[in-house]
């Protein structure tokens, strides 16, 4: 049975990084959009005045990410890229750090986005087993995985972002490809899963609340 208290964004195009970030933070990009829209209402519709109905307390959280914000981060990274001078007609769509149409953001966008929220991103040394990760750390937010995937009967190969987070004492696989969050029975099952995906070529990023 699906736990309705666990926020879970489903996969759309190649926006798995956006979904993974919001699943990690447990914040809805839709509610974030509504909050920012509400902030612009007095400008767009002056007749509403300052008393336009405000979103609920959940919707006023500003930690969530939107496609527009990640696009802006990617564009800034593109602008600062020393290779930006090598322009081709495809550069209009296939940017250095994302795809203009489908998303497909890279790890540089992820790190910049989380650091903007005062989070710390630590790469896990793949030579070490998952048991070396301190999953009981008080400052641990969760784990992000970048895993190799095959789609369309193996004809297309790519990589996919997945969030793992502990919520109310239960660790969940918040993969946007899943129909609902998948709880782990215990830490042994979680570390076994992490060791398995590392063995399949996954990269593991450990996310902490406080930026160092």
PDB file of C-alpha atoms in Angstrom:
ATOM      1  CA  UNK A   1       0.000   0.000   0.000  1.00  0.00           C
ATOM      2  CA  UNK A   2       1.333   3.425  -0.947  1.00  0.00           C
ATOM      3  CA  UNK A   3       2.241   5.753   1.930  1.00  0.00           C
ATOM      4  CA  UNK A   4       0.519   9.037   1.057  1.00  0.00           C
ATOM      5  CA  UNK A   5       2.704  10.908   3.574  1.00  0.00           C
ATOM      6  CA  UNK A   6       5.793  10.286   1.412  1.00  0.00           C
ATOM      7  CA  UNK A   7       6.138  12.719  -1.478  1.00  0.00           C
ATOM      8  CA  UNK A   8       7.020  11.006  -4.776  1.00  0.00           C
ATOM      9  CA  UNK A   9       7.441  12.654  -8.183  1.00  0.00           C
ATOM     10  CA  UNK A  10       7.072  10.328 -11.173  1.00  0.00           C
ATOM     11  CA  UNK A  11       9.326  10.280 -14.220  1.00  0.00           C
ATOM     12  CA  UNK A  12       8.693  12.722 -17.082  1.00  0.00           C
ATOM     13  CA  UNK A  13      10.968  12.902 -20.132  1.00  0.00           C
ATOM     14  CA  UNK A  14      14.580  13.195 -18.868  1.00  0.00           C
ATOM     15  CA  UNK A  15      13.814  15.263 -15.785  1.00  0.00           C
ATOM     16  CA  UNK A  16      14.912  12.538 -13.379  1.00  0.00           C
ATOM     17  CA  UNK A  17      17.354  14.921 -11.671  1.00  0.00           C
ATOM     18  CA  UNK A  18      14.537  17.388 -10.943  1.00  0.00           C
ATOM     19  CA  UNK A  19      12.365  14.544  -9.618  1.00  0.00           C
ATOM     20  CA  UNK A  20      15.230  13.102  -7.579  1.00  0.00           C
ATOM     21  CA  UNK A  21      15.972  16.459  -5.937  1.00  0.00           C
ATOM     22  CA  UNK A  22      12.353  17.110  -4.980  1.00  0.00           C
ATOM     23  CA  UNK A  23      11.904  13.527  -3.802  1.00  0.00           C
ATOM     24  CA  UNK A  24      15.031  13.942  -1.699  1.00  0.00           C
ATOM     25  CA  UNK A  25      13.823  17.227  -0.213  1.00  0.00           C
ATOM     26  CA  UNK A  26      10.219  15.941  -0.033  1.00  0.00           C
ATOM     27  CA  UNK A  27       9.008  19.120  -1.713  1.00  0.00           C
ATOM     28  CA  UNK A  28       6.609  19.412  -4.634  1.00  0.00           C
ATOM     29  CA  UNK A  29       7.782  21.456  -7.634  1.00  0.00           C
ATOM     30  CA  UNK A  30       4.096  22.125  -8.403  1.00  0.00           C
ATOM     31  CA  UNK A  31       3.529  23.656  -4.954  1.00  0.00           C
ATOM     32  CA  UNK A  32       6.742  25.621  -5.311  1.00  0.00           C
ATOM     33  CA  UNK A  33       5.455  27.016  -8.615  1.00  0.00           C
ATOM     34  CA  UNK A  34       2.156  27.992  -6.964  1.00  0.00           C
ATOM     35  CA  UNK A  35       4.005  29.776  -4.187  1.00  0.00           C
ATOM     36  CA  UNK A  36       6.077  31.821  -6.627  1.00  0.00           C
ATOM     37  CA  UNK A  37       3.004  32.527  -8.745  1.00  0.00           C
ATOM     38  CA  UNK A  38       1.224  33.804  -5.646  1.00  0.00           C
ATOM     39  CA  UNK A  39       4.127  36.175  -4.996  1.00  0.00           C
ATOM     40  CA  UNK A  40       3.646  37.723  -8.464  1.00  0.00           C
ATOM     41  CA  UNK A  41      -0.148  38.110  -8.264  1.00  0.00           C
ATOM     42  CA  UNK A  42      -0.112  41.701  -6.931  1.00  0.00           C
ATOM     43  CA  UNK A  43       2.034  42.657  -9.937  1.00  0.00           C
ATOM     44  CA  UNK A  44       0.036  40.695 -12.521  1.00  0.00           C
ATOM     45  CA  UNK A  45      -3.350  41.571 -11.032  1.00  0.00           C
ATOM     46  CA  UNK A  46      -3.088  44.798  -8.970  1.00  0.00           C
ATOM     47  CA  UNK A  47      -6.831  44.717  -8.298  1.00  0.00           C
ATOM     48  CA  UNK A  48      -6.265  41.684  -6.047  1.00  0.00           C
ATOM     49  CA  UNK A  49      -4.149  43.766  -3.717  1.00  0.00           C
ATOM     50  CA  UNK A  50      -2.066  42.268  -0.926  1.00  0.00           C
ATOM     51  CA  UNK A  51      -4.916  40.053   0.304  1.00  0.00           C
ATOM     52  CA  UNK A  52      -4.835  37.383  -2.390  1.00  0.00           C
ATOM     53  CA  UNK A  53      -5.266  33.962  -0.838  1.00  0.00           C
ATOM     54  CA  UNK A  54      -1.902  32.548   0.167  1.00  0.00           C
ATOM     55  CA  UNK A  55      -0.882  28.912  -0.358  1.00  0.00           C
ATOM     56  CA  UNK A  56      -0.897  26.595   2.641  1.00  0.00           C
ATOM     57  CA  UNK A  57       2.114  26.298   4.929  1.00  0.00           C
ATOM     58  CA  UNK A  58       3.406  23.338   2.905  1.00  0.00           C
ATOM     59  CA  UNK A  59       3.231  25.361  -0.290  1.00  0.00           C
ATOM     60  CA  UNK A  60       5.218  28.240   1.190  1.00  0.00           C
ATOM     61  CA  UNK A  61       8.304  26.058   1.559  1.00  0.00           C
ATOM     62  CA  UNK A  62      10.996  27.371  -0.755  1.00  0.00           C
ATOM     63  CA  UNK A  63      13.314  24.367  -0.747  1.00  0.00           C
ATOM     64  CA  UNK A  64      11.751  22.718  -3.797  1.00  0.00           C
ATOM     65  CA  UNK A  65      13.189  22.955  -7.279  1.00  0.00           C
ATOM     66  CA  UNK A  66      11.490  23.825 -10.553  1.00  0.00           C
ATOM     67  CA  UNK A  67      12.542  23.214 -14.136  1.00  0.00           C
ATOM     68  CA  UNK A  68      13.073  26.955 -14.576  1.00  0.00           C
ATOM     69  CA  UNK A  69      15.519  27.077 -11.665  1.00  0.00           C
ATOM     70  CA  UNK A  70      17.546  24.094 -12.862  1.00  0.00           C
ATOM     71  CA  UNK A  71      17.561  25.513 -16.399  1.00  0.00           C
ATOM     72  CA  UNK A  72      18.921  28.792 -15.013  1.00  0.00           C
ATOM     73  CA  UNK A  73      21.675  26.964 -13.113  1.00  0.00           C
ATOM     74  CA  UNK A  74      22.571  24.976 -16.236  1.00  0.00           C
ATOM     75  CA  UNK A  75      22.625  28.124 -18.385  1.00  0.00           C
ATOM     76  CA  UNK A  76      24.925  29.823 -15.878  1.00  0.00           C
ATOM     77  CA  UNK A  77      27.266  26.827 -15.954  1.00  0.00           C
ATOM     78  CA  UNK A  78      27.142  26.863 -19.760  1.00  0.00           C
ATOM     79  CA  UNK A  79      28.068  30.564 -19.755  1.00  0.00           C
ATOM     80  CA  UNK A  80      31.043  29.874 -17.481  1.00  0.00           C
ATOM     81  CA  UNK A  81      32.163  26.800 -19.447  1.00  0.00           C
ATOM     82  CA  UNK A  82      35.626  27.333 -21.015  1.00  0.00           C
ATOM     83  CA  UNK A  83      34.502  25.195 -23.975  1.00  0.00           C
ATOM     84  CA  UNK A  84      31.498  27.412 -24.745  1.00  0.00           C
ATOM     85  CA  UNK A  85      33.255  28.860 -27.799  1.00  0.00           C
ATOM     86  CA  UNK A  86      32.875  25.552 -29.633  1.00  0.00           C
ATOM     87  CA  UNK A  87      29.326  26.283 -30.821  1.00  0.00           C
ATOM     88  CA  UNK A  88      27.431  24.115 -33.305  1.00  0.00           C
ATOM     89  CA  UNK A  89      23.780  24.333 -34.483  1.00  0.00           C
ATOM     90  CA  UNK A  90      22.970  21.482 -32.053  1.00  0.00           C
ATOM     91  CA  UNK A  91      24.209  23.643 -29.182  1.00  0.00           C
ATOM     92  CA  UNK A  92      20.833  25.404 -29.197  1.00  0.00           C
ATOM     93  CA  UNK A  93      19.242  22.244 -27.754  1.00  0.00           C
ATOM     94  CA  UNK A  94      22.105  20.071 -26.496  1.00  0.00           C
ATOM     95  CA  UNK A  95      23.760  22.306 -23.931  1.00  0.00           C
ATOM     96  CA  UNK A  96      26.891  21.346 -22.011  1.00  0.00           C
ATOM     97  CA  UNK A  97      24.989  20.684 -18.784  1.00  0.00           C
ATOM     98  CA  UNK A  98      21.439  19.879 -19.916  1.00  0.00           C
ATOM     99  CA  UNK A  99      19.107  19.292 -22.829  1.00  0.00           C
ATOM    100  CA  UNK A 100      17.017  22.385 -23.501  1.00  0.00           C
ATOM    101  CA  UNK A 101      13.895  20.337 -24.311  1.00  0.00           C
ATOM    102  CA  UNK A 102      14.003  17.196 -22.199  1.00  0.00           C
ATOM    103  CA  UNK A 103      16.157  18.104 -19.202  1.00  0.00           C
ATOM    104  CA  UNK A 104      18.902  15.500 -18.754  1.00  0.00           C
ATOM    105  CA  UNK A 105      20.824  17.698 -16.290  1.00  0.00           C
ATOM    106  CA  UNK A 106      24.335  16.663 -15.284  1.00  0.00           C
ATOM    107  CA  UNK A 107      25.989  16.322 -11.870  1.00  0.00           C
ATOM    108  CA  UNK A 108      27.323  19.890 -11.966  1.00  0.00           C
ATOM    109  CA  UNK A 109      23.744  21.178 -11.957  1.00  0.00           C
ATOM    110  CA  UNK A 110      22.905  18.859  -9.065  1.00  0.00           C
ATOM    111  CA  UNK A 111      25.819  20.026  -6.932  1.00  0.00           C
ATOM    112  CA  UNK A 112      25.183  23.718  -7.659  1.00  0.00           C
ATOM    113  CA  UNK A 113      21.480  23.308  -6.894  1.00  0.00           C
ATOM    114  CA  UNK A 114      22.037  21.583  -3.560  1.00  0.00           C
ATOM    115  CA  UNK A 115      24.811  23.951  -2.503  1.00  0.00           C
ATOM    116  CA  UNK A 116      22.386  26.820  -3.145  1.00  0.00           C
ATOM    117  CA  UNK A 117      20.174  25.168  -0.488  1.00  0.00           C
ATOM    118  CA  UNK A 118      23.186  24.960   1.862  1.00  0.00           C
ATOM    119  CA  UNK A 119      23.551  21.208   1.412  1.00  0.00           C
ATOM    120  CA  UNK A 120      26.837  19.336   1.213  1.00  0.00           C
ATOM    121  CA  UNK A 121      27.424  16.743  -1.510  1.00  0.00           C
ATOM    122  CA  UNK A 122      30.044  14.067  -0.781  1.00  0.00           C
ATOM    123  CA  UNK A 123      31.070  11.486  -3.375  1.00  0.00           C
ATOM    124  CA  UNK A 124      31.205   7.960  -1.983  1.00  0.00           C
ATOM    125  CA  UNK A 125      34.385   6.055  -2.841  1.00  0.00           C
ATOM    126  CA  UNK A 126      33.081   3.169  -4.946  1.00  0.00           C
ATOM    127  CA  UNK A 127      35.982   1.005  -3.747  1.00  0.00           C
ATOM    128  CA  UNK A 128      34.323   0.905  -0.317  1.00  0.00           C
ATOM    129  CA  UNK A 129      31.194  -1.025   0.573  1.00  0.00           C
ATOM    130  CA  UNK A 130      27.991   0.843   1.386  1.00  0.00           C
ATOM    131  CA  UNK A 131      28.380  -0.140   5.048  1.00  0.00           C
ATOM    132  CA  UNK A 132      31.124   2.520   5.249  1.00  0.00           C
ATOM    133  CA  UNK A 133      28.449   5.249   4.826  1.00  0.00           C
ATOM    134  CA  UNK A 134      27.248   6.553   8.191  1.00  0.00           C
ATOM    135  CA  UNK A 135      23.516   6.240   7.573  1.00  0.00           C
ATOM    136  CA  UNK A 136      22.745   7.244  11.163  1.00  0.00           C
ATOM    137  CA  UNK A 137      24.479  10.648  10.966  1.00  0.00           C
ATOM    138  CA  UNK A 138      22.291  13.413  12.399  1.00  0.00           C
ATOM    139  CA  UNK A 139      23.169  15.712   9.504  1.00  0.00           C
ATOM    140  CA  UNK A 140      22.509  13.133   6.772  1.00  0.00           C
ATOM    141  CA  UNK A 141      19.721  14.172   4.404  1.00  0.00           C
ATOM    142  CA  UNK A 142      19.845  11.165   2.113  1.00  0.00           C
ATOM    143  CA  UNK A 143      21.610   9.467  -0.772  1.00  0.00           C
ATOM    144  CA  UNK A 144      21.479  10.194  -4.499  1.00  0.00           C
ATOM    145  CA  UNK A 145      22.366   7.504  -7.005  1.00  0.00           C
ATOM    146  CA  UNK A 146      23.372   7.915 -10.619  1.00  0.00           C
ATOM    147  CA  UNK A 147      22.770   4.509 -12.143  1.00  0.00           C
ATOM    148  CA  UNK A 148      23.288   3.142 -15.663  1.00  0.00           C
ATOM    149  CA  UNK A 149      20.025   2.169 -17.366  1.00  0.00           C
ATOM    150  CA  UNK A 150      18.918   0.532 -20.601  1.00  0.00           C
ATOM    151  CA  UNK A 151      15.619   1.326 -22.260  1.00  0.00           C
ATOM    152  CA  UNK A 152      13.780   0.338 -25.412  1.00  0.00           C
ATOM    153  CA  UNK A 153      14.882  -3.303 -25.271  1.00  0.00           C
ATOM    154  CA  UNK A 154      18.461  -2.268 -24.595  1.00  0.00           C
ATOM    155  CA  UNK A 155      18.758  -0.093 -27.694  1.00  0.00           C
ATOM    156  CA  UNK A 156      19.272   3.077 -25.644  1.00  0.00           C
ATOM    157  CA  UNK A 157      21.736   3.413 -22.800  1.00  0.00           C
ATOM    158  CA  UNK A 158      21.862   6.291 -20.372  1.00  0.00           C
ATOM    159  CA  UNK A 159      21.995   7.172 -16.704  1.00  0.00           C
ATOM    160  CA  UNK A 160      19.245   7.818 -14.211  1.00  0.00           C
ATOM    161  CA  UNK A 161      19.069   9.774 -10.914  1.00  0.00           C
ATOM    162  CA  UNK A 162      17.481   8.094  -7.894  1.00  0.00           C
ATOM    163  CA  UNK A 163      16.837   9.397  -4.362  1.00  0.00           C
ATOM    164  CA  UNK A 164      17.104   7.307  -1.194  1.00  0.00           C
ATOM    165  CA  UNK A 165      15.887   8.896   2.028  1.00  0.00           C
ATOM    166  CA  UNK A 166      14.875   7.979   5.565  1.00  0.00           C
ATOM    167  CA  UNK A 167      11.399   9.295   6.455  1.00  0.00           C
ATOM    168  CA  UNK A 168       9.932   8.742   9.915  1.00  0.00           C
ATOM    169  CA  UNK A 169      12.490   6.035  10.624  1.00  0.00           C
ATOM    170  CA  UNK A 170      11.951   4.136   7.354  1.00  0.00           C
ATOM    171  CA  UNK A 171      14.338   4.232   4.395  1.00  0.00           C
ATOM    172  CA  UNK A 172      12.651   4.569   1.007  1.00  0.00           C
ATOM    173  CA  UNK A 173      13.693   4.096  -2.591  1.00  0.00           C
ATOM    174  CA  UNK A 174      12.115   7.183  -4.202  1.00  0.00           C
ATOM    175  CA  UNK A 175      13.064   6.278  -7.789  1.00  0.00           C
ATOM    176  CA  UNK A 176      10.828   8.325 -10.113  1.00  0.00           C
ATOM    177  CA  UNK A 177      10.531   5.261 -12.374  1.00  0.00           C
ATOM    178  CA  UNK A 178       8.685   3.399  -9.608  1.00  0.00           C
ATOM    179  CA  UNK A 179       4.911   3.635  -9.371  1.00  0.00           C
ATOM    180  CA  UNK A 180       5.212   4.439  -5.653  1.00  0.00           C
ATOM    181  CA  UNK A 181       7.941   4.772  -2.973  1.00  0.00           C
ATOM    182  CA  UNK A 182       9.493   1.425  -2.063  1.00  0.00           C
ATOM    183  CA  UNK A 183      10.403   0.984   1.627  1.00  0.00           C
ATOM    184  CA  UNK A 184      13.460  -1.008   2.693  1.00  0.00           C
ATOM    185  CA  UNK A 185      12.797  -3.525   5.440  1.00  0.00           C
ATOM    186  CA  UNK A 186      15.994  -2.658   7.318  1.00  0.00           C
ATOM    187  CA  UNK A 187      19.486  -1.210   6.944  1.00  0.00           C
ATOM    188  CA  UNK A 188      20.894  -4.531   5.777  1.00  0.00           C
ATOM    189  CA  UNK A 189      18.489  -4.531   2.823  1.00  0.00           C
ATOM    190  CA  UNK A 190      19.405  -0.920   2.048  1.00  0.00           C
ATOM    191  CA  UNK A 191      23.178  -1.450   2.162  1.00  0.00           C
ATOM    192  CA  UNK A 192      22.762  -4.639   0.125  1.00  0.00           C
ATOM    193  CA  UNK A 193      20.852  -2.672  -2.500  1.00  0.00           C
ATOM    194  CA  UNK A 194      23.529   0.059  -2.549  1.00  0.00           C
ATOM    195  CA  UNK A 195      26.320  -2.515  -2.895  1.00  0.00           C
ATOM    196  CA  UNK A 196      24.407  -4.112  -5.781  1.00  0.00           C
ATOM    197  CA  UNK A 197      23.941  -0.877  -7.751  1.00  0.00           C
ATOM    198  CA  UNK A 198      27.557   0.150  -7.077  1.00  0.00           C
ATOM    199  CA  UNK A 199      28.594  -3.192  -8.550  1.00  0.00           C
ATOM    200  CA  UNK A 200      26.472  -2.351 -11.609  1.00  0.00           C
ATOM    201  CA  UNK A 201      28.338   0.930 -12.142  1.00  0.00           C
ATOM    202  CA  UNK A 202      26.316   3.391 -10.048  1.00  0.00           C
ATOM    203  CA  UNK A 203      27.809   6.503  -8.545  1.00  0.00           C
ATOM    204  CA  UNK A 204      26.747   7.323  -4.972  1.00  0.00           C
ATOM    205  CA  UNK A 205      26.478  10.854  -3.605  1.00  0.00           C
ATOM    206  CA  UNK A 206      25.835  11.322   0.105  1.00  0.00           C
ATOM    207  CA  UNK A 207      23.906  14.513   0.931  1.00  0.00           C
ATOM    208  CA  UNK A 208      24.158  16.357   4.237  1.00  0.00           C
ATOM    209  CA  UNK A 209      21.957  19.139   5.594  1.00  0.00           C
ATOM    210  CA  UNK A 210      24.669  21.652   6.417  1.00  0.00           C
ATOM    211  CA  UNK A 211      27.049  23.077   3.849  1.00  0.00           C
ATOM    212  CA  UNK A 212      30.615  22.699   5.083  1.00  0.00           C
TER     213      UNK A 212
END
